[in-house]
Coordinates of N, CA, C and O in Angstrom, one line a residue:
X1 N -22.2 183.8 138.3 CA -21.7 183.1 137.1 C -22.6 183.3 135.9 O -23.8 183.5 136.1
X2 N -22.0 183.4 134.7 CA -22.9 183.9 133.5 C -23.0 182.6 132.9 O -22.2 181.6 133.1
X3 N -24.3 182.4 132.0 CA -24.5 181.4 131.4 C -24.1 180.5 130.8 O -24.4 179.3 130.9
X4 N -22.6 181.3 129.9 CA -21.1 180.9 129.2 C -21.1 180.0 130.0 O -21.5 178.8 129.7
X5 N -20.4 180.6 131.3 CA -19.6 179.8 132.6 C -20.4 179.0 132.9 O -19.8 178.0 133.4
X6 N -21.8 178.7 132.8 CA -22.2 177.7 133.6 C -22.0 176.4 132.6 O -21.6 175.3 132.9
X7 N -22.3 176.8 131.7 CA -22.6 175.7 130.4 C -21.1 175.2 130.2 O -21.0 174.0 130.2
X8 N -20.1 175.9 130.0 CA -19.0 175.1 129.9 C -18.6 174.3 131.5 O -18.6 173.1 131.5
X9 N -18.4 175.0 132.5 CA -18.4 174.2 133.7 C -19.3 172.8 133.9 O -18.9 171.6 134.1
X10 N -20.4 173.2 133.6 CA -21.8 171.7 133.2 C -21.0 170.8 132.3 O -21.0 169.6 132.5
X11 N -20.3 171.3 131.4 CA -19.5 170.1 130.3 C -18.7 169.8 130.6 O -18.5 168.6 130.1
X12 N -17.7 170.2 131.3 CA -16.7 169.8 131.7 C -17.2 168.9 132.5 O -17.0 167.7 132.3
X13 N -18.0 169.3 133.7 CA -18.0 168.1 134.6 C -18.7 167.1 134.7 O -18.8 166.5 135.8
X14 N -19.4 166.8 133.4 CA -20.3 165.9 132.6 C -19.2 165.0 131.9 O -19.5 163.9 131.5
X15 N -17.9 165.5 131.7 CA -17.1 164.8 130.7 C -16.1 164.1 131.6 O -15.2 163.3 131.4
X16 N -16.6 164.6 132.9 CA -15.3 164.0 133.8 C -14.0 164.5 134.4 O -13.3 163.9 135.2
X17 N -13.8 166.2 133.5 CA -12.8 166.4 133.3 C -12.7 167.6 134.4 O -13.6 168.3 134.9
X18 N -11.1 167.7 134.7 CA -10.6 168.5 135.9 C -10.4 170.2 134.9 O -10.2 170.1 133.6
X19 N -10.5 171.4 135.4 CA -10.3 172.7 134.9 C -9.0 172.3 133.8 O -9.1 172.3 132.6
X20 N -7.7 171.9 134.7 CA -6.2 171.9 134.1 C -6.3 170.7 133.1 O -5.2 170.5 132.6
X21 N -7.2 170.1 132.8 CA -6.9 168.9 131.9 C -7.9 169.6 130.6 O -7.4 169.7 129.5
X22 N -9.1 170.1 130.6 CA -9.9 170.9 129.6 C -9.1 172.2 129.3 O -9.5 172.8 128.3
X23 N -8.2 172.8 130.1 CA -7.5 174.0 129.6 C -6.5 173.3 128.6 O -6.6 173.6 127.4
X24 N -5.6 172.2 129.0 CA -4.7 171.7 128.6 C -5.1 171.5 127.2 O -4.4 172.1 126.3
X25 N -6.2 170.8 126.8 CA -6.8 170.3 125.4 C -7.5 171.8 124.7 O -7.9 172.2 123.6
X26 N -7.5 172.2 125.7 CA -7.9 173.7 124.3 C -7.1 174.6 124.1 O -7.3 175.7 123.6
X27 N -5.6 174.2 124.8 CA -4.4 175.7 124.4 C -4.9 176.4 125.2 O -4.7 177.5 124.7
X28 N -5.6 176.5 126.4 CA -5.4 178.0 127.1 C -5.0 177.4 128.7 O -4.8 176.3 129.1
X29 N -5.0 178.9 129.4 CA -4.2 178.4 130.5 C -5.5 177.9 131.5 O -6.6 178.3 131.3
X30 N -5.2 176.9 132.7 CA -5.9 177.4 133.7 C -6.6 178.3 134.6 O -7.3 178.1 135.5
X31 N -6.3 179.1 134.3 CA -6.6 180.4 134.7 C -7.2 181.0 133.9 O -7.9 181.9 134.5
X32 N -7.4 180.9 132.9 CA -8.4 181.8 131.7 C -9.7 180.8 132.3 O -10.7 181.2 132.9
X33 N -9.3 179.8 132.0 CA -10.4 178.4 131.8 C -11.5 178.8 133.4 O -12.7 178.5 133.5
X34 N -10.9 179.3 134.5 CA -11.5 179.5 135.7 C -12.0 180.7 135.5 O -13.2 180.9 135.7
X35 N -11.5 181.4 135.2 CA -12.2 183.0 134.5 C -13.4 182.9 134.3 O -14.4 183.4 134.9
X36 N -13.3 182.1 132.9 CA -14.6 182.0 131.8 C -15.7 181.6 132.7 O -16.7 182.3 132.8
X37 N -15.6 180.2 133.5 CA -16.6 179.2 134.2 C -17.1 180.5 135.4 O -18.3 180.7 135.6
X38 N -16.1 181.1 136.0 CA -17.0 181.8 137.2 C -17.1 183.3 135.8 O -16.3 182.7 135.1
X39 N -17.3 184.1 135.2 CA -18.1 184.8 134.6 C -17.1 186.0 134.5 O -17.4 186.8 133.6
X40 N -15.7 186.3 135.2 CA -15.1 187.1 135.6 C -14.5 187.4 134.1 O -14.3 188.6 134.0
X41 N -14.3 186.9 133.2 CA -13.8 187.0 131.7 C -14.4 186.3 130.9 O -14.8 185.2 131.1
X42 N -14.5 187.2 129.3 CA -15.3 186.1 128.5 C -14.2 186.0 127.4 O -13.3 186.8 127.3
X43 N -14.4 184.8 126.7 CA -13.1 183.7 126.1 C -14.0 184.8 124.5 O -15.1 185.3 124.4
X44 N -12.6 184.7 123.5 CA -13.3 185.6 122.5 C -13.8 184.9 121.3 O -13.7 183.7 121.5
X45 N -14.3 185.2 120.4 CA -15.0 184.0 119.5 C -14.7 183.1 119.1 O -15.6 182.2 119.0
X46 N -12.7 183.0 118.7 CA -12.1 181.7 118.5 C -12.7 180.8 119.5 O -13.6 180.0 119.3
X47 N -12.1 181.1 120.6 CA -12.4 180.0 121.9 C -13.8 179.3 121.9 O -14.0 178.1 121.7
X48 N -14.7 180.3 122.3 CA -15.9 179.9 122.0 C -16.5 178.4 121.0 O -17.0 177.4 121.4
X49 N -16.2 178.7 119.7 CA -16.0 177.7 118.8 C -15.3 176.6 119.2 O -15.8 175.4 119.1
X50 N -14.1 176.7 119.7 CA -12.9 175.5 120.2 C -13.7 175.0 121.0 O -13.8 173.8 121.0
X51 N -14.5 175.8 122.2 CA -15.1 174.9 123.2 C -16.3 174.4 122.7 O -16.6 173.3 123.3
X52 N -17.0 174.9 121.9 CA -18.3 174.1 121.5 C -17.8 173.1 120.7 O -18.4 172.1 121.0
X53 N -16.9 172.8 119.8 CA -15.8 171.9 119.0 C -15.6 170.7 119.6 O -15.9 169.6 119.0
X54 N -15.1 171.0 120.9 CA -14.9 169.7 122.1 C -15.7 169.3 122.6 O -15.2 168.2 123.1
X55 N -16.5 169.3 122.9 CA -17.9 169.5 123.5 C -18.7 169.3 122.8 O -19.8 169.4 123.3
X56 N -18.7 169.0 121.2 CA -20.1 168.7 120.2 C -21.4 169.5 120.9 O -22.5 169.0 120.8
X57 N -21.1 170.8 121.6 CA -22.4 171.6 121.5 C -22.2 172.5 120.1 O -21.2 172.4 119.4
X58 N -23.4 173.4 119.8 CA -23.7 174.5 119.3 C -23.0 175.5 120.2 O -22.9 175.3 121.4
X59 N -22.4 177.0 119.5 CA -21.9 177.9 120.2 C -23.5 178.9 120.6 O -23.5 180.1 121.0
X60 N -24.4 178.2 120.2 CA -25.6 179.3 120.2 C -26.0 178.6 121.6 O -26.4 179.4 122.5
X61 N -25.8 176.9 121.9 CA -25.7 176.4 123.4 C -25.3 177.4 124.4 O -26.0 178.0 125.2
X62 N -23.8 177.4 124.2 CA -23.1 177.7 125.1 C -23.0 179.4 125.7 O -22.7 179.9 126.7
X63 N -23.6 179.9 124.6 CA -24.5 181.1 124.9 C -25.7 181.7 125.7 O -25.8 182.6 126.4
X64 N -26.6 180.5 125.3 CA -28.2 180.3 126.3 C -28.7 180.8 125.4 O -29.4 181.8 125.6
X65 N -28.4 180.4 123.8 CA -29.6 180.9 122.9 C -30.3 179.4 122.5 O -31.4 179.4 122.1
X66 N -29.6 178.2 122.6 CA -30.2 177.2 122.4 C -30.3 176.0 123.4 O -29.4 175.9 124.3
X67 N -31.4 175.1 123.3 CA -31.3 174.5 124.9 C -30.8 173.3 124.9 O -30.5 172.7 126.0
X68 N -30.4 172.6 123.3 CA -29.9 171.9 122.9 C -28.6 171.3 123.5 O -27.6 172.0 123.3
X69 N -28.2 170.2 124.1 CA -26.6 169.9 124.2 C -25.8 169.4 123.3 O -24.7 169.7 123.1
X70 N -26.5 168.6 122.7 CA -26.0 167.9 121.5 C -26.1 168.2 120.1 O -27.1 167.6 119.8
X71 N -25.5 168.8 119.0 CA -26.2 168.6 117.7 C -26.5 167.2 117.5 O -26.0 166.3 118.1
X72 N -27.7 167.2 116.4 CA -28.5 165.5 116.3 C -27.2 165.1 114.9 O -26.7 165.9 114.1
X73 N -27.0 164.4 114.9 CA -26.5 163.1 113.7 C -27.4 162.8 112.7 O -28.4 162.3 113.1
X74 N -27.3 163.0 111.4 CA -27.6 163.0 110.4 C -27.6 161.0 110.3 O -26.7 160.1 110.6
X75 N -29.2 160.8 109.8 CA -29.4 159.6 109.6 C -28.0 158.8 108.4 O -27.7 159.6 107.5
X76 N -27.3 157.5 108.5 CA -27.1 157.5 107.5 C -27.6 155.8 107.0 O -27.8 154.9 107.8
X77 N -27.7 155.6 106.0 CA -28.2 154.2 105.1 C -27.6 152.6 105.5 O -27.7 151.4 105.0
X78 N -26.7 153.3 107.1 CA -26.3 151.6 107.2 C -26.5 151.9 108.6 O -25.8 152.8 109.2
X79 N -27.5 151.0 109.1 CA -28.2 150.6 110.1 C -26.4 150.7 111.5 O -26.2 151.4 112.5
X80 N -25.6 149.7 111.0 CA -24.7 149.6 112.1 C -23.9 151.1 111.9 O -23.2 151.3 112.9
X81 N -23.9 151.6 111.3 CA -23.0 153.2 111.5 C -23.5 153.8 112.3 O -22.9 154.6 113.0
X82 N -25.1 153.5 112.2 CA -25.9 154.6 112.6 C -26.0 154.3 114.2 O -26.0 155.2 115.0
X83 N -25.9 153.2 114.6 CA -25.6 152.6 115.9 C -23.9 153.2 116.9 O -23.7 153.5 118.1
X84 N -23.0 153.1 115.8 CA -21.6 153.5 116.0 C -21.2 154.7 116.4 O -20.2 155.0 117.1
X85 N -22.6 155.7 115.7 CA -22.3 157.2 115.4 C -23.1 157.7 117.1 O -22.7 158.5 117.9
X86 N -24.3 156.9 117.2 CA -24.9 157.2 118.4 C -24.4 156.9 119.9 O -24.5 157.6 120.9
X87 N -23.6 155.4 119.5 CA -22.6 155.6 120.7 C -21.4 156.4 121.1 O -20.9 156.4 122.2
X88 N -21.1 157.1 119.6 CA -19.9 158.3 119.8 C -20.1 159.3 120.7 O -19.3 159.9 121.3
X89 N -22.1 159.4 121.1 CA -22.1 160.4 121.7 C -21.9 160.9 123.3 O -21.8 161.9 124.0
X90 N -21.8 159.0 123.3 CA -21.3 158.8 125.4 C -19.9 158.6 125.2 O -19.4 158.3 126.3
X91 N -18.9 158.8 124.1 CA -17.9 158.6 123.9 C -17.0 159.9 124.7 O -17.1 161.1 124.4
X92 N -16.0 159.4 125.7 CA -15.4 160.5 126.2 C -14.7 161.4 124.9 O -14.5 161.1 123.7
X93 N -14.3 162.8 125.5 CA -13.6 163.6 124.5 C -12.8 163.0 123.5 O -13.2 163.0 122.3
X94 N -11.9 162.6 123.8 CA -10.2 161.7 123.4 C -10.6 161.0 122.4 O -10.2 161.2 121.2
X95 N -11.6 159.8 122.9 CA -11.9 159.4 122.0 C -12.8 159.4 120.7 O -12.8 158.6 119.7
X96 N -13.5 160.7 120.9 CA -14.6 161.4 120.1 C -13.1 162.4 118.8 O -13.2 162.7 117.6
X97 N -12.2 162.5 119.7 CA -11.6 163.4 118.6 C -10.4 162.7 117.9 O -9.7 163.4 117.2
X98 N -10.2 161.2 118.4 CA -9.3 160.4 117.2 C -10.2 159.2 116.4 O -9.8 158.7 115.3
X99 N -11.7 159.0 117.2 CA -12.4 159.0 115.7 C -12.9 160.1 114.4 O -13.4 159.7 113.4
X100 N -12.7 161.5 114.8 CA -12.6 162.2 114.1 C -12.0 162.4 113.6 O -12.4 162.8 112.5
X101 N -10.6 162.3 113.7 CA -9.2 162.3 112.8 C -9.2 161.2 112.4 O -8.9 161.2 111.2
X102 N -9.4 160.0 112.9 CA -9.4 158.7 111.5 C -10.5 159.1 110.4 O -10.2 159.1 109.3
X103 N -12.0 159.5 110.9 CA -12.7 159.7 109.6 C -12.5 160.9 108.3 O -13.1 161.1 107.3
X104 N -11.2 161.4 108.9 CA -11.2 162.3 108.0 C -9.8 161.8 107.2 O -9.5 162.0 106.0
X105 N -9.1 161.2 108.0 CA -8.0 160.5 107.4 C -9.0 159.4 106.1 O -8.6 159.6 105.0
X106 N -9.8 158.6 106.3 CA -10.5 157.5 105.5 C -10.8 158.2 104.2 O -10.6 158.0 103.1
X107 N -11.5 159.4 104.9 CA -12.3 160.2 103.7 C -11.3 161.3 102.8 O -11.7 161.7 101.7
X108 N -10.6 161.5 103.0 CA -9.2 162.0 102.3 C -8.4 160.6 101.6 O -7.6 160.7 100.7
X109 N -8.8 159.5 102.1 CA -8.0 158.2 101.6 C -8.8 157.9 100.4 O -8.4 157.5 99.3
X110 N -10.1 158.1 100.8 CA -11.3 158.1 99.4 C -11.3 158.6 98.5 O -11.6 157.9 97.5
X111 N -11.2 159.9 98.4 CA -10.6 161.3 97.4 C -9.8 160.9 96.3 O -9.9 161.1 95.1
X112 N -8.7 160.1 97.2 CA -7.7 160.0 96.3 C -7.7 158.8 95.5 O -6.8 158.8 94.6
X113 N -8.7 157.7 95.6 CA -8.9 156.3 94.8 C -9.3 157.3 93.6 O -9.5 158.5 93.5
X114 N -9.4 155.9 92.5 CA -9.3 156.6 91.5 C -11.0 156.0 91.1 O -11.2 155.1 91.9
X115 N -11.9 156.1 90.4 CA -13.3 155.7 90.4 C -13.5 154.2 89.9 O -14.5 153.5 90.1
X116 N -12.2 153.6 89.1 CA -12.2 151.8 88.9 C -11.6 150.9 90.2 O -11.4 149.7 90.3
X117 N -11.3 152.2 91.2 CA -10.5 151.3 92.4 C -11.6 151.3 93.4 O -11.2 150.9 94.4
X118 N -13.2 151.8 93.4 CA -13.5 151.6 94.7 C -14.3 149.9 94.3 O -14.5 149.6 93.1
X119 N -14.6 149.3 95.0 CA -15.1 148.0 94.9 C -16.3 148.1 95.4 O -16.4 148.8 96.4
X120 N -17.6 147.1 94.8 CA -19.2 147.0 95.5 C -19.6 148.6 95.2 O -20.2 149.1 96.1
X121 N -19.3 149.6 94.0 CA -20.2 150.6 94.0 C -20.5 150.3 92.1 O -21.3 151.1 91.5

């Protein structure tokens, strides 16, 4: 098994998740997904990215160039976010990626106020 394979296999089964349910959420088949994990095929750069994506690793991780699993979280100025953001990190997949889609939904909702509509700035 090549390093790839082991490190996505390690996350997958860190996250809980069965081969056919992590193929399912990245568009590819089961059968690629078993490929990749035992070393017999390597997934091409898209993929790579997709799986480090899901997985909040580094693709330099999932390589064996870094030993890192997590990127760190940028401190931010409100004590309870900073709490919110740290628990995202035991947060299963699912739910790591529809608080990602609401934060970007808020922050695109922000964009569009106009600068006498935001309130307390």
């Amino acid at each position: 098994m090549s390093i790839l394979g082991n490190r996505i296999k390690s996350l997958r089964d860190q996250a809980g998740l069965s081969q056919k349910r992590l193929a399912e959420s990245l568009g590819i088949s089961n059968v690629q997904l078993s490929r990749y994990e035992t070393g017999d095929r390597k997934p091409d750069p898209d993929t790579i990215r997709q799986i480090a994506d899901f997985f909040d690793v580094s693709v330099d991780y999932l390589l064996g160039r870094d030993s890192r699993t997590h990127q760190e979280l940028p401190e931010i100025d409100d004590p309870e976010l900073n709490i919110l953001f740290r628990d995202l990190k035991n947060a299963s997949p699912e739910i790591r990626e529809e608080t990602r889609k609401f934060l970007e939904f808020l922050m695109e909702k922000e964009k569009d106020r106009k600068p006498g509509d935001r309130q307390g700035r």
